[in-house]
Coordinates of C-alpha atoms in Angstrom, one line a residue:
X1 CA 136.9 -24.1 45.5
X2 CA 137.1 -23.4 49.3
X3 CA 137.2 -27.1 50.1
X4 CA 140.0 -27.7 47.6
X5 CA 142.1 -24.8 48.9
X6 CA 141.7 -26.0 52.5
X7 CA 142.7 -29.5 51.6
X8 CA 145.8 -28.1 49.8
X9 CA 146.7 -25.8 52.7
X10 CA 146.4 -28.4 55.3
X11 CA 148.4 -30.9 53.3
X12 CA 151.1 -28.4 52.6
X13 CA 151.5 -27.7 56.3
X14 CA 151.7 -31.5 56.9
X15 CA 154.5 -31.9 54.3
X16 CA 156.6 -29.1 55.8
X17 CA 156.6 -30.9 59.2
X18 CA 157.1 -34.3 57.5
X19 CA 160.5 -33.7 55.8
X20 CA 162.7 -36.3 57.4
X21 CA 165.8 -35.5 59.4
X22 CA 167.8 -38.7 58.8
X23 CA 170.0 -40.1 61.5
X24 CA 171.1 -43.3 59.6
X25 CA 172.4 -43.5 56.1
X26 CA 172.7 -46.6 53.9
X27 CA 174.7 -46.3 50.7
X28 CA 173.6 -48.9 48.1
X29 CA 177.3 -49.3 47.1
X30 CA 177.9 -50.8 50.6
X31 CA 175.4 -53.5 49.8
X32 CA 177.1 -54.6 46.5
X33 CA 175.4 -52.3 44.0
X34 CA 177.5 -51.5 40.8
X35 CA 177.2 -48.2 38.9
X36 CA 178.3 -49.6 35.6
X37 CA 174.7 -49.9 34.1
X38 CA 174.9 -53.6 33.4
X39 CA 175.4 -55.4 36.7
X40 CA 172.1 -56.4 38.4
X41 CA 171.9 -54.4 41.6
X42 CA 168.4 -55.5 42.6
X43 CA 169.5 -57.5 45.7
X44 CA 171.6 -54.6 46.9
X45 CA 168.6 -52.2 46.8
X46 CA 166.5 -54.8 48.7
X47 CA 169.2 -55.2 51.4
X48 CA 169.5 -51.4 51.8
X49 CA 165.7 -51.1 52.0
X50 CA 165.6 -53.9 54.7
X51 CA 168.2 -52.0 56.8
X52 CA 166.5 -48.6 56.4
X53 CA 163.0 -49.9 56.9
X54 CA 163.9 -51.8 60.1
X55 CA 165.9 -48.8 61.6
X56 CA 164.4 -47.3 64.7
X57 CA 165.6 -43.9 63.5
X58 CA 164.7 -42.0 60.4
X59 CA 166.9 -43.4 57.7
X60 CA 168.3 -42.5 54.3
X61 CA 169.1 -44.8 51.4
X62 CA 171.7 -43.0 49.3
X63 CA 172.1 -43.7 45.5
X64 CA 175.3 -42.0 44.3
X65 CA 176.0 -40.9 40.7
X66 CA 176.1 -43.6 38.1
X67 CA 173.8 -46.1 36.4
X68 CA 172.3 -48.9 38.3
X69 CA 170.5 -51.8 36.6
X70 CA 167.5 -52.9 38.6
X71 CA 164.9 -55.6 37.9
X72 CA 161.4 -55.8 39.2
X73 CA 161.6 -54.9 42.9
X74 CA 159.0 -54.4 45.7
X75 CA 159.8 -52.3 48.7
X76 CA 157.4 -53.3 51.4
X77 CA 156.4 -51.8 54.7
X78 CA 155.4 -51.1 57.3
X79 CA 158.7 -49.6 58.4
X80 CA 159.7 -48.7 61.9
X81 CA 160.6 -45.1 60.9
X82 CA 160.3 -42.8 57.9
X83 CA 162.6 -43.4 55.0
X84 CA 164.3 -41.0 52.6
X85 CA 165.7 -42.2 49.3
X86 CA 168.2 -39.7 48.1
X87 CA 169.3 -40.2 44.5
X88 CA 172.0 -38.6 42.3
X89 CA 172.2 -41.6 39.9
X90 CA 170.0 -43.3 37.4
X91 CA 168.0 -46.5 37.8
X92 CA 167.8 -48.5 34.6
X93 CA 165.1 -51.1 33.9
X94 CA 166.0 -54.2 31.9
X95 CA 165.9 -53.2 28.2
X96 CA 163.8 -56.3 27.2
X97 CA 160.1 -56.4 28.0
X98 CA 159.5 -60.1 28.8
X99 CA 159.5 -59.7 32.6
X100 CA 156.4 -60.9 34.4
X101 CA 154.0 -58.6 36.3
X102 CA 152.8 -55.1 35.6
X103 CA 155.2 -53.0 37.6
X104 CA 158.9 -52.3 37.8
X105 CA 159.5 -50.5 41.1
X106 CA 156.8 -50.9 43.8
X107 CA 156.4 -49.2 47.2
X108 CA 153.6 -50.8 49.3
X109 CA 152.1 -50.4 52.7
X110 CA 154.5 -47.6 53.7
X111 CA 153.7 -44.6 56.0
X112 CA 156.3 -41.9 55.6
X113 CA 158.5 -42.0 52.5
X114 CA 160.4 -39.3 50.6
X115 CA 162.2 -39.6 47.3
X116 CA 164.5 -36.8 46.3
X117 CA 166.3 -36.4 43.0
X118 CA 167.6 -39.0 40.6
X119 CA 166.3 -40.5 37.3
X120 CA 164.4 -43.7 36.6
X121 CA 164.8 -44.9 33.0
X122 CA 162.2 -47.5 32.0
X123 CA 163.9 -48.2 28.6
X124 CA 160.6 -48.8 26.8
X125 CA 161.8 -48.4 23.3
X126 CA 161.9 -52.1 22.4
X127 CA 158.3 -52.7 23.7
X128 CA 157.0 -49.6 21.8
X129 CA 158.6 -51.0 18.6
X130 CA 156.9 -54.4 19.3
X131 CA 153.5 -52.7 19.7
X132 CA 153.9 -50.6 16.6
X133 CA 154.6 -53.7 14.6
X134 CA 151.2 -55.2 15.5
X135 CA 152.7 -58.3 17.2
X136 CA 151.3 -59.9 20.3
X137 CA 153.2 -57.9 23.0
X138 CA 152.9 -57.7 26.8
X139 CA 151.4 -54.5 28.3
X140 CA 154.8 -53.7 29.8
X141 CA 155.9 -52.5 33.2
X142 CA 154.6 -49.3 34.9
X143 CA 157.8 -47.6 36.2
X144 CA 156.8 -46.7 39.7
X145 CA 153.8 -47.8 41.8
X146 CA 152.9 -46.4 45.2
X147 CA 150.3 -48.7 46.6
X148 CA 148.2 -48.7 49.9
X149 CA 150.6 -46.1 51.4
X150 CA 150.4 -42.7 53.0
X151 CA 152.5 -39.6 53.6
X152 CA 154.6 -39.8 50.4
X153 CA 156.7 -37.0 49.0
X154 CA 158.5 -37.2 45.6
X155 CA 160.7 -34.2 44.6
X156 CA 163.0 -33.4 41.8
X157 CA 162.6 -36.9 40.3
X158 CA 162.9 -37.5 36.5
X159 CA 161.2 -40.4 34.8
X160 CA 162.0 -41.2 31.2
X161 CA 160.9 -43.8 28.6
X162 CA 158.6 -45.8 30.8
X163 CA 157.4 -49.0 29.2
X164 CA 153.9 -48.1 30.3
X165 CA 152.7 -45.6 32.9
X166 CA 155.4 -43.6 34.6
X167 CA 154.1 -42.9 38.2
X168 CA 151.0 -44.6 39.6
X169 CA 149.4 -43.5 42.9
X170 CA 147.0 -46.2 43.9
X171 CA 144.9 -46.4 47.1
X172 CA 147.2 -44.0 48.7
X173 CA 146.6 -40.9 50.9
X174 CA 148.5 -37.6 51.4
X175 CA 151.0 -37.5 48.5
X176 CA 153.1 -34.6 47.3
X177 CA 154.8 -34.6 43.9
X178 CA 156.9 -31.5 43.3
X179 CA 159.3 -30.6 40.5
X180 CA 158.8 -33.9 38.7
X181 CA 159.9 -34.2 35.1
X182 CA 158.4 -37.0 32.9
X183 CA 159.5 -37.6 29.3
X184 CA 158.6 -40.1 26.6
X185 CA 158.0 -39.7 22.9
X186 CA 154.7 -38.5 21.6
X187 CA 154.1 -41.8 19.8
X188 CA 154.9 -44.0 22.8
X189 CA 151.7 -45.9 23.8
X190 CA 150.1 -45.8 27.2
X191 CA 152.9 -43.9 28.8
X192 CA 150.7 -41.8 31.1
X193 CA 152.7 -39.4 33.2
X194 CA 151.0 -39.4 36.7
X195 CA 148.1 -41.7 37.2
X196 CA 146.0 -41.1 40.3
X197 CA 143.7 -44.1 41.2
X198 CA 141.5 -44.5 44.3
X199 CA 143.6 -42.0 46.2
X200 CA 143.0 -38.8 48.1
X201 CA 144.8 -35.6 49.2
X202 CA 147.3 -35.6 46.3
X203 CA 149.2 -32.4 45.4
X204 CA 151.2 -32.0 42.1
X205 CA 153.3 -28.8 41.8
X206 CA 155.7 -27.5 39.1
X207 CA 155.6 -30.7 36.9
X208 CA 156.9 -30.8 33.4
X209 CA 155.3 -33.7 31.5
X210 CA 155.9 -34.7 27.9
X211 CA 154.6 -38.1 27.0
X212 CA 152.5 -40.3 24.8
X213 CA 149.3 -40.4 26.8
X214 CA 147.6 -38.4 29.6
X215 CA 150.0 -36.1 31.4
X216 CA 147.9 -36.5 34.5
X217 CA 145.0 -38.9 34.8
X218 CA 142.5 -39.2 37.7
X219 CA 140.3 -42.3 37.8
X220 CA 137.4 -43.6 39.9
X221 CA 137.7 -43.2 43.7
X222 CA 140.0 -40.2 43.5
X223 CA 139.3 -37.1 45.6
X224 CA 141.0 -33.9 46.9
X225 CA 143.6 -33.4 44.2
X226 CA 145.4 -30.1 43.7
X227 CA 147.5 -29.7 40.5
X228 CA 149.3 -26.4 39.9
X229 CA 151.9 -25.0 37.5
X230 CA 151.8 -28.0 35.2
X231 CA 153.4 -28.0 31.7
X232 CA 151.9 -30.6 29.5
X233 CA 152.7 -31.5 25.9
X234 CA 153.0 -33.6 23.9
X235 CA 150.4 -35.9 25.4
X236 CA 146.7 -36.4 25.8
X237 CA 146.2 -33.6 28.3
X238 CA 145.1 -33.6 31.9
X239 CA 142.2 -36.1 32.2
X240 CA 139.6 -37.0 34.7
X241 CA 138.7 -40.6 33.6
X242 CA 138.0 -42.7 32.1
X243 CA 135.0 -43.1 34.5
X244 CA 132.2 -45.6 34.5
X245 CA 133.8 -48.7 32.9
X246 CA 132.2 -50.8 35.7
X247 CA 128.8 -50.4 37.3
X248 CA 129.9 -50.0 40.9
X249 CA 132.9 -47.7 40.2
X250 CA 133.4 -44.9 42.6
X251 CA 133.3 -41.3 41.6
X252 CA 135.8 -38.4 41.4
X253 CA 135.4 -35.2 43.3
X254 CA 137.0 -32.1 44.6
X255 CA 139.7 -31.5 41.9
X256 CA 141.5 -28.3 41.2
X257 CA 143.8 -27.8 38.2
X258 CA 145.3 -24.3 37.8
X259 CA 148.1 -22.4 36.2
X260 CA 148.7 -24.9 33.4
X261 CA 150.3 -24.7 29.9
X262 CA 149.4 -27.2 27.2
X263 CA 151.7 -27.3 24.1
X264 CA 150.7 -29.3 21.0
X265 CA 148.7 -31.8 23.1
X266 CA 145.8 -33.8 21.8
X267 CA 143.6 -32.5 24.6
X268 CA 143.8 -29.8 27.3
X269 CA 141.3 -30.1 30.1
X270 CA 139.3 -33.4 29.6
X271 CA 136.7 -35.4 31.3
X272 CA 135.9 -38.8 29.8
X273 CA 133.2 -41.3 30.7
X274 CA 132.0 -44.5 29.3
X275 CA 128.5 -44.8 27.7
X276 CA 127.1 -47.5 30.0
X277 CA 125.0 -47.7 33.2
X278 CA 127.0 -46.9 36.3
X279 CA 126.8 -45.3 39.7
X280 CA 130.0 -43.2 39.2
X281 CA 130.2 -39.5 39.1
X282 CA 132.5 -36.5 38.5
X283 CA 131.7 -33.4 40.6
X284 CA 133.4 -30.3 42.2
X285 CA 136.0 -29.7 39.5
X286 CA 137.8 -26.3 39.0
X287 CA 139.9 -25.7 35.9
X288 CA 141.6 -22.3 36.2
X289 CA 144.2 -20.2 34.4
X290 CA 145.3 -22.4 31.5
X291 CA 147.1 -21.4 28.3
X292 CA 146.6 -23.6 25.2
X293 CA 149.2 -23.6 22.5
X294 CA 147.8 -25.3 19.3
X295 CA 145.9 -27.9 21.3
X296 CA 143.5 -30.2 19.4
X297 CA 140.7 -30.2 22.1
X298 CA 141.3 -27.4 24.6
X299 CA 138.1 -28.1 26.6
X300 CA 136.3 -31.3 26.3
X301 CA 133.8 -33.5 28.1
X302 CA 133.2 -36.9 26.4
X303 CA 130.4 -39.0 28.0
X304 CA 130.6 -41.5 25.1
X305 CA 134.3 -42.4 25.6
X306 CA 135.4 -45.5 23.7
X307 CA 139.1 -45.7 22.7
X308 CA 139.8 -46.8 19.1
X309 CA 136.0 -47.4 18.7
X310 CA 136.4 -51.0 19.8
X311 CA 133.9 -52.9 21.9
X312 CA 131.9 -49.8 22.5
X313 CA 128.9 -50.3 24.9
X314 CA 126.8 -47.9 22.8
X315 CA 124.5 -47.1 25.8
X316 CA 123.6 -43.9 27.6
X317 CA 126.2 -43.0 30.2
X318 CA 125.1 -43.2 33.8
X319 CA 128.0 -41.1 35.0
X320 CA 126.7 -37.9 36.7
X321 CA 128.9 -34.9 35.7
X322 CA 128.1 -31.8 37.7
X323 CA 129.7 -28.6 39.2
X324 CA 132.5 -28.2 36.6
X325 CA 134.1 -24.7 36.4
X326 CA 136.3 -23.3 33.7
X327 CA 137.9 -19.9 34.4
X328 CA 140.4 -17.9 32.4
X329 CA 141.3 -20.4 29.7
X330 CA 143.1 -18.8 26.8
X331 CA 145.1 -19.7 23.7
X332 CA 144.9 -21.4 20.4
X333 CA 143.0 -24.5 19.2
X334 CA 144.3 -26.9 16.5
X335 CA 140.7 -27.8 15.6
X336 CA 137.8 -25.5 14.8
X337 CA 135.7 -26.7 17.8
X338 CA 137.7 -25.5 20.8
X339 CA 135.0 -26.3 23.4
X340 CA 133.1 -29.6 23.2
X341 CA 130.6 -31.0 25.6
X342 CA 129.3 -34.4 24.4
X343 CA 127.1 -35.5 27.2
X344 CA 124.4 -38.2 27.8
X345 CA 120.7 -37.6 26.9
X346 CA 119.8 -39.8 29.8
X347 CA 122.1 -38.0 32.3
X348 CA 123.1 -34.6 31.0
X349 CA 126.1 -32.7 32.3
X350 CA 124.9 -29.9 34.6
X351 CA 126.3 -27.0 36.6
X352 CA 129.0 -26.2 34.0
X353 CA 130.4 -22.7 34.3
X354 CA 132.4 -20.9 31.7
X355 CA 134.1 -17.6 32.7
X356 CA 136.6 -15.5 30.7
X357 CA 137.3 -18.0 27.9
X358 CA 139.4 -16.8 24.9
X359 CA 140.3 -19.6 22.4
X360 CA 141.1 -19.0 18.8
X361 CA 141.4 -21.1 15.7
X362 CA 144.0 -20.1 13.1
X363 CA 143.9 -16.6 14.6
X364 CA 140.1 -16.3 14.1
X365 CA 136.9 -17.5 15.7
X366 CA 136.7 -21.0 17.1
X367 CA 133.5 -22.9 17.7
X368 CA 131.8 -24.6 20.6
X369 CA 129.6 -27.7 20.5
X370 CA 127.1 -28.8 23.2
X371 CA 125.0 -32.0 23.4
X372 CA 122.9 -32.3 26.6
X373 CA 125.1 -29.8 28.5
X374 CA 123.6 -27.3 31.0
X375 CA 125.3 -24.4 32.7
X376 CA 126.1 -20.7 32.5
X377 CA 128.7 -18.3 31.0
X378 CA 130.2 -15.3 32.7
X379 CA 132.4 -12.4 31.5
X380 CA 134.0 -12.7 28.0
X381 CA 133.5 -16.1 26.5
X382 CA 134.9 -16.8 23.0
X383 CA 134.0 -19.1 21.3
X384 CA 130.4 -18.1 22.0
X385 CA 128.9 -20.5 24.6
X386 CA 126.4 -23.1 23.5
X387 CA 125.4 -24.0 27.1
X388 CA 121.7 -24.1 27.8

């Protein structure tokens, strides 16, 4: 807990001093962008980026009100100075889903980037319909990817209807996401809100996420994450994992998730790991101050994860899960089992702590279920703890 707080405090101080004071501004309209929603403005954005990235002074790219159609675009660094993208308008992805690649908007190899305001609309409806029909459909674009970068701040951004993941943080350090809104229908497939992959020192504050998959997911190689004041639902909850899909996958550690509200989500606080040999781990996790409103699985660890029960390895999980704390988790469960720890007999979960848990089922007592889970309970714990 102390390490998580220190990481958060130091990064917050860094962000305060990082806010750019721009001396050069580049309006995308000056580079030929059209705000009518159907004229391709991709080249205009790339020209604006080239000017801002090559500026010796801190620079702003300004996106005024209107709708701007943008195809697949990659903004590459390194840049000579920090760049601010200030948006009032909306970026529209192509409505079809036949574009090549896995990403729509990519930021790569950048040190010092801020994005303020605006909306990105992935227009994923046609792709979701294709997938629902059972046809052979592409995976679809992830709306925004921040790759191999550092010192990134995203504030007051809205992402809607991504074809796949909304915001991906990959191999990136020192990231702040604040007042981000993410919206997609409950039934939209693979529309994770914020996916944190192989990244460190990531802070998420005051986020409102309603989507068809994980609100926030943290996968192998992720460490030092602080998520606070998060509203999630619909969606699959806040998830660590899946972990251990490959043998040499790195672990996840030093995660704090606090002051969260889950409404009608499939899961609340979840850790998921594959049932196969691996060197991966999950350790040093704090879940604190959460309210569950009709959540199917408020607290769950699944060490036998296998989506859709297809190609399951059916082996004992090698993922080491330890030092997991749940404190002050309250509300209602949609299922009778509100706390479920399904761990591996070959590698039991250990060091689980439950403190001040109050979860009900239809206004009455809920249940807990433990398999190969070890830990202790403190204070008032309802449902009655099954930890050994």
